[in-house]
Short mmCIF file of C-alpha atoms in Angstrom, two decimals:
data_model
loop_
_atom_site.label_atom_id
_atom_site.label_comp_id
_atom_site.label_asym_id
_atom_site.label_seq_id
_atom_site.Cartn_x
_atom_site.Cartn_y
_atom_site.Cartn_z
CA ALA U 26 -0.08 -0.08 0.12
CA PHE U 27 0.99 3.91 -0.25
CA PRO U 28 2.72 5.06 2.66
CA SER U 29 0.80 7.73 4.61
CA PRO U 30 2.17 11.12 4.23
CA LEU U 31 1.37 12.28 7.30
CA GLY U 32 2.61 8.74 9.12
CA ILE U 33 -0.51 7.83 10.17
CA VAL U 34 -1.00 4.53 10.97
CA CYS U 35 -4.26 2.28 10.50
CA GLY U 36 -5.74 1.52 13.86
CA SER U 37 -3.95 3.95 15.69
CA PHE U 38 -5.12 6.81 18.20
CA LEU U 39 -4.59 9.10 15.49
CA PHE U 40 -6.28 7.13 13.02
CA TRP U 41 -9.52 6.36 14.70
CA ALA U 42 -9.21 10.56 16.07
CA SER U 43 -8.82 11.53 12.20
CA THR U 44 -11.70 9.86 11.26
CA ALA U 45 -14.12 11.19 14.01
CA PHE U 46 -13.04 14.75 13.32
CA MET U 47 -13.69 14.26 9.47
CA PHE U 48 -17.29 12.98 10.74
CA ILE U 49 -17.80 15.68 13.27
CA ALA U 50 -16.80 18.16 10.38
CA LEU U 51 -19.07 16.87 7.96
CA ILE U 52 -21.99 17.23 10.46
CA GLY U 53 -21.07 20.53 11.33
CA ILE U 54 -21.12 21.68 7.47
CA ALA U 55 -24.17 20.19 6.94
CA PHE U 56 -26.03 22.14 9.51
CA TYR U 57 -24.31 25.11 8.18
CA VAL U 58 -25.58 24.78 4.72
CA ARG U 59 -28.77 23.71 6.32
CA ASN U 60 -29.25 26.83 7.95
CA TYR U 61 -28.49 28.88 4.86
CA LEU U 62 -30.76 27.25 2.72
CA VAL U 63 -33.69 27.49 5.18
CA ALA U 64 -32.78 31.16 5.50
CA ARG U 65 -32.54 31.93 1.72
CA THR U 66 -35.60 30.17 0.84
CA ALA U 67 -37.45 32.04 4.05
CA ASP U 68 -36.38 35.54 2.15
CA LYS U 69 -37.51 34.35 -1.38
CA ASP U 70 -40.56 33.59 -0.43
CA ARG U 71 -40.77 36.71 1.96
CA LEU U 72 -39.98 38.84 -1.25
CA GLY U 73 -42.43 36.65 -3.65
CA TYR U 74 -39.68 34.83 -5.51
CA ASN U 75 -41.64 32.89 -8.38
CA TYR U 76 -40.29 29.82 -8.37
CA VAL U 77 -39.79 27.56 -11.58
CA ASP U 78 -39.82 24.22 -12.88
CA GLY U 79 -37.67 21.95 -10.91
CA ASP U 80 -37.00 24.24 -7.78
CA PHE U 81 -36.76 22.98 -4.71
CA HIS U 82 -38.09 24.44 -1.92
CA TRP U 83 -35.99 24.25 1.39
CA ASP U 84 -38.18 24.22 5.03
CA ALA U 85 -37.24 23.26 8.58
CA THR U 86 -38.67 19.48 7.99
CA SER U 87 -37.21 18.85 4.11
CA SER U 88 -33.95 20.34 5.24
CA LEU U 89 -33.61 17.70 7.65
CA LYS U 90 -35.63 14.76 6.11
CA TYR U 91 -33.82 14.31 2.71
CA PRO U 92 -30.28 15.24 4.20
CA ALA U 93 -31.00 12.10 6.19
CA ILE U 94 -31.87 9.72 3.72
CA CYS U 95 -28.43 10.83 1.76
CA PHE U 96 -26.99 10.14 4.83
CA PHE U 97 -28.10 6.30 5.14
CA ALA U 98 -27.96 6.45 1.05
CA GLY U 99 -24.33 7.24 1.29
CA MET U 100 -23.38 4.91 3.96
CA CYS U 101 -24.86 1.99 2.44
CA ALA U 102 -23.08 3.14 -1.23
CA GLY U 103 -20.08 3.11 0.55
CA LEU U 104 -20.74 -0.42 2.33
CA PHE U 105 -21.67 -1.76 -0.91
CA GLY U 106 -19.10 -0.16 -3.26
CA ILE U 107 -21.22 2.39 -4.98
CA GLY U 108 -21.02 5.98 -5.65
CA GLY U 109 -23.11 7.98 -3.03
CA GLY U 110 -24.47 10.12 -5.83
CA ILE U 111 -25.99 7.49 -7.83
CA VAL U 112 -28.04 6.37 -4.94
CA ASN U 113 -29.32 9.85 -4.49
CA GLY U 114 -30.00 10.42 -8.60
CA PRO U 115 -33.38 9.01 -8.11
CA LEU U 116 -34.11 10.36 -5.33
CA MET U 117 -33.75 13.95 -6.53
CA LEU U 118 -36.10 12.50 -9.63
CA GLU U 119 -38.59 11.65 -7.04
CA LEU U 120 -38.49 14.95 -5.51
CA GLY U 121 -39.05 16.81 -9.25
CA VAL U 122 -35.75 17.75 -9.85
CA LEU U 123 -35.12 18.26 -13.63
CA PRO U 124 -33.04 15.20 -15.15
CA PRO U 125 -30.30 17.33 -16.46
CA VAL U 126 -30.06 19.19 -12.77
CA ALA U 127 -30.31 15.74 -10.90
CA SER U 128 -27.42 14.33 -13.63
CA ALA U 129 -24.77 17.28 -13.19
CA THR U 130 -25.44 16.90 -9.27
CA THR U 131 -25.15 13.11 -9.17
CA ALA U 132 -22.10 13.98 -10.83
CA CYS U 133 -20.42 16.47 -8.77
CA MET U 134 -21.38 14.46 -5.75
CA ILE U 135 -19.52 11.44 -7.15
CA LEU U 136 -16.49 13.83 -7.83
CA LEU U 137 -16.62 14.73 -4.15
CA THR U 138 -16.74 11.36 -2.63
CA SER U 139 -14.43 9.63 -4.50
CA THR U 140 -11.83 12.63 -4.09
CA THR U 141 -12.35 12.34 -0.23
CA ALA U 142 -12.41 8.56 -0.22
CA ALA U 143 -8.89 8.25 -2.15
CA THR U 144 -7.19 11.26 0.01
CA THR U 145 -8.26 9.25 3.16
CA PHE U 146 -7.17 6.19 1.90
CA ILE U 147 -3.44 8.26 0.72
CA VAL U 148 -3.54 9.60 3.95
CA PHE U 149 -4.15 6.56 5.99
CA GLY U 150 -1.51 4.90 3.92
CA LEU U 151 -4.16 2.22 2.16
CA LEU U 152 -4.33 3.05 -1.18
CA ALA U 153 -3.02 0.06 -3.55
CA LYS U 154 -0.83 1.99 -6.19
CA ASP U 155 -1.19 -0.23 -8.86
CA TYR U 156 -5.50 -0.41 -8.48
CA GLY U 157 -5.84 3.25 -8.12
CA PHE U 158 -3.75 4.35 -11.46
CA HIS U 159 -5.31 2.11 -13.70
CA LEU U 160 -8.95 2.78 -12.14
CA PHE U 161 -8.23 6.37 -12.08
CA TRP U 162 -8.08 6.60 -16.09
CA VAL U 163 -10.82 3.93 -16.27
CA GLY U 164 -13.04 6.78 -14.78
CA VAL U 165 -11.85 9.11 -16.99
CA LEU U 166 -12.33 7.61 -20.06
CA ALA U 167 -15.51 5.83 -18.84
CA THR U 168 -16.74 9.56 -17.75
CA ALA U 169 -15.78 11.42 -21.21
CA VAL U 170 -17.52 8.56 -22.95
CA GLY U 171 -20.44 8.65 -21.21
CA GLN U 172 -20.83 12.56 -21.42
CA LEU U 173 -20.45 13.00 -24.89
CA GLY U 174 -22.25 9.99 -25.77
CA MET U 175 -25.35 11.34 -23.67
CA SER U 176 -24.94 15.05 -25.21
CA TYR U 177 -25.09 13.58 -28.32
CA LEU U 178 -28.31 11.89 -27.63
CA ILE U 179 -29.82 14.77 -25.92
CA LYS U 180 -29.10 17.25 -29.08
CA LYS U 181 -30.19 15.04 -31.41
CA SER U 182 -33.44 13.71 -29.98
CA GLY U 183 -34.00 16.83 -27.67
CA ARG U 184 -35.71 14.60 -25.03
CA GLN U 185 -33.97 14.76 -21.54
CA SER U 186 -35.60 11.26 -20.56
CA TYR U 187 -32.46 10.00 -21.67
CA VAL U 188 -30.68 11.12 -18.37
CA ALA U 189 -33.01 9.50 -16.09
CA PHE U 190 -33.01 6.34 -18.28
CA SER U 191 -29.36 6.35 -17.73
CA ILE U 192 -29.25 7.04 -13.69
CA GLY U 193 -31.71 4.28 -13.66
CA ALA U 194 -29.75 1.62 -15.82
CA VAL U 195 -26.25 2.62 -13.37
CA VAL U 196 -28.53 1.80 -10.40
CA GLY U 197 -29.59 -1.44 -11.70
CA LEU U 198 -25.84 -2.46 -13.05
CA SER U 199 -24.70 -1.42 -9.85
CA THR U 200 -26.99 -3.43 -7.89
CA ILE U 201 -26.62 -6.61 -9.97
CA LEU U 202 -22.80 -6.33 -10.11
CA MET U 203 -22.65 -5.48 -6.29
CA GLY U 204 -24.72 -8.80 -5.71
CA PHE U 205 -22.54 -11.12 -8.56
CA HIS U 206 -19.27 -9.46 -6.58
CA GLY U 207 -20.68 -11.06 -3.07
CA LEU U 208 -21.49 -14.42 -4.17
CA ILE U 209 -18.43 -14.75 -5.99
CA SER U 210 -16.65 -13.81 -2.64
CA LEU U 211 -18.63 -15.72 -0.89
CA ALA U 212 -17.74 -18.51 -2.83
CA TYR U 213 -13.98 -17.96 -2.19
CA GLN U 214 -14.15 -17.49 1.47
CA ARG U 215 -16.27 -21.08 1.79
CA ALA U 216 -13.47 -22.32 -0.92
CA ASP U 217 -10.78 -21.33 1.70
CA ALA U 218 -12.27 -22.25 4.85
CA ASP U 219 -12.78 -25.84 3.64
CA MET U 220 -9.19 -26.14 2.66
CA PRO U 221 -7.62 -28.36 5.34
CA GLY U 222 -4.62 -26.75 7.26
CA THR U 223 -6.31 -23.17 6.42
CA PRO U 224 -6.06 -20.97 9.70
CA HIS U 225 -9.35 -19.20 10.76
CA HIS U 226 -8.71 -15.88 11.45
CA ARG U 227 -10.86 -12.37 11.49
CA SER U 228 -9.73 -9.65 9.34
CA GLY U 229 -9.89 -6.02 9.98
CA ILE U 230 -10.11 -2.65 8.33
CA CYS U 231 -6.39 -2.37 8.40
CA GLN U 232 -5.62 -5.23 6.71
CA VAL U 233 -7.52 -4.18 3.50
CA GLY U 234 -4.24 -2.34 1.91
CA ASP U 235 -1.86 -5.05 3.01
#
């Protein structure tokens, strides 16, 4: 694994303290943005602002309800290995957000979460350099192909529904591949456990990058 540039050892006190600090900082930022959005929406209502199609109205309830849903969606996405933005894409479509806006917001979410995850792995010394280098260029190529292809389809047909269909297709494909990968992993673990002389031990979080 790539050594931590800050000298943080996985499993140490500094490791868990840094993790807790990031979690607390994210909660603080979330509440700050929530208060900002609620106050801004109240100002718009007071001034008689005319909302357009796709605008979302933030209030005291929705500003807590939907971030809480996104929190659990992001947690599940992190546990199962899929992007949190992909999970939130259908949620935004259900809330009435326009498909191009939902797609752009999803892409921004994936960029932020992927960058945060990669930075965290580098700082904690858990990054596998070979996988990280190759998958980075795979992501860049896939993003370029998807963006150019989707722009071509929208301009040619004039239909925004392709964006919603693509989000649904990605979520469905991720679910299928996630289940397939889980079954293969269980099969390999069962095969290793059945081999005579194989030591049985529990693996921890710090053994991921070994």
